[in-house]
Amino acid sequence: MRMHEYDLAAVDALQLASLVTPLESFDRRCFVDPPWHEQEDRFAACPAVPGVYGTVAWNRDAVGSVGFGWLDADEVPEGAFSAHVSARSIPPNTSC
């Protein structure tokens, strides 16, 4: 079995925004269906979140994978995935 070679690159909000089009179909395939149930347009809004950053795994000229996020200690965002994670990772009677 041959493993693919990937080049990892850190990305900021502007760089992530430039990847929205190629990554939207990937995001939909991964997160719109169960168990995540995210809205289809969720990914397109992510580059506008203050402080967003990530890492892209490039397979030659194509995006092989991406990981991104942002720090948001003030509150847990609304959404199916957030509710799923919060219910399983935040103990009862805990303030976030």
XYZ file of C-alpha atoms in Angstrom:
96
model
C 0.000 0.000 0.000
C 1.477 3.329 -1.018
C 1.005 6.337 1.223
C 0.505 9.752 -0.311
C 2.902 12.535 0.453
C 1.423 15.727 1.845
C 2.875 19.156 2.410
C 1.429 20.921 5.459
C 0.946 24.680 5.434
C -0.409 26.995 8.120
C -3.190 29.290 6.864
C -4.738 32.481 8.173
C -8.243 33.822 7.493
C -7.361 35.299 4.093
C -5.694 32.101 2.909
C -8.567 29.988 4.218
C -11.047 32.238 2.384
C -9.215 31.551 -0.880
C -9.872 27.825 -0.354
C -13.615 28.079 0.311
C -14.653 26.909 -3.160
C -12.521 23.744 -3.322
C -13.253 22.878 0.304
C -17.031 23.389 0.328
C -17.793 20.073 -1.384
C -15.368 18.284 0.954
C -16.997 19.949 3.960
C -20.490 19.020 2.786
C -19.550 15.368 2.283
C -18.009 15.205 5.758
C -20.291 17.289 7.964
C -23.781 17.783 6.471
C -24.819 14.161 6.853
C -25.170 12.334 10.180
C -23.824 12.435 12.758
C -22.920 16.142 12.424
C -25.986 17.629 10.640
C -24.259 20.950 9.933
C -25.830 23.530 7.630
C -24.537 23.315 4.058
C -23.196 26.858 3.999
C -21.376 26.611 7.345
C -17.868 26.412 5.922
C -18.197 29.497 3.701
C -18.765 31.672 6.789
C -15.772 30.350 8.760
C -13.043 32.586 7.252
C -14.936 35.635 8.554
C -14.716 34.459 12.179
C -12.209 36.653 14.050
C -8.989 34.801 14.780
C -9.614 31.821 12.500
C -6.510 29.859 11.560
C -5.731 26.384 10.327
C -3.517 23.908 8.532
C -3.913 22.619 4.986
C -2.500 19.301 3.792
C -1.595 19.681 0.115
C -1.315 16.620 -2.135
C 0.618 18.122 -5.040
C -1.665 20.938 -6.265
C -4.838 19.653 -4.596
C -6.078 20.069 -1.048
C -5.934 16.703 0.670
C -7.340 17.827 4.006
C -7.803 20.871 6.196
C -8.134 21.586 9.875
C -9.216 24.988 11.146
C -10.637 26.666 14.201
C -10.626 29.698 16.433
C -10.492 30.500 20.109
C -13.878 31.363 21.538
C -13.874 31.177 25.307
C -16.878 33.452 25.840
C -19.582 31.045 24.708
C -20.236 27.758 22.943
C -21.575 28.446 19.421
C -25.023 27.239 18.472
C -25.428 24.345 16.058
C -25.943 20.621 15.902
C -22.261 19.736 16.206
C -21.664 22.150 19.082
C -24.639 20.772 20.982
C -23.405 17.216 20.365
C -19.901 17.985 21.645
C -21.083 20.119 24.555
C -23.483 17.453 25.765
C -20.669 14.915 25.876
C -17.713 16.987 27.007
C -18.926 19.714 29.356
C -19.928 18.418 32.784
C -23.366 19.447 34.089
C -23.471 22.688 36.080
C -20.356 23.974 34.319
C -20.248 27.514 33.041
C -18.454 28.150 29.744
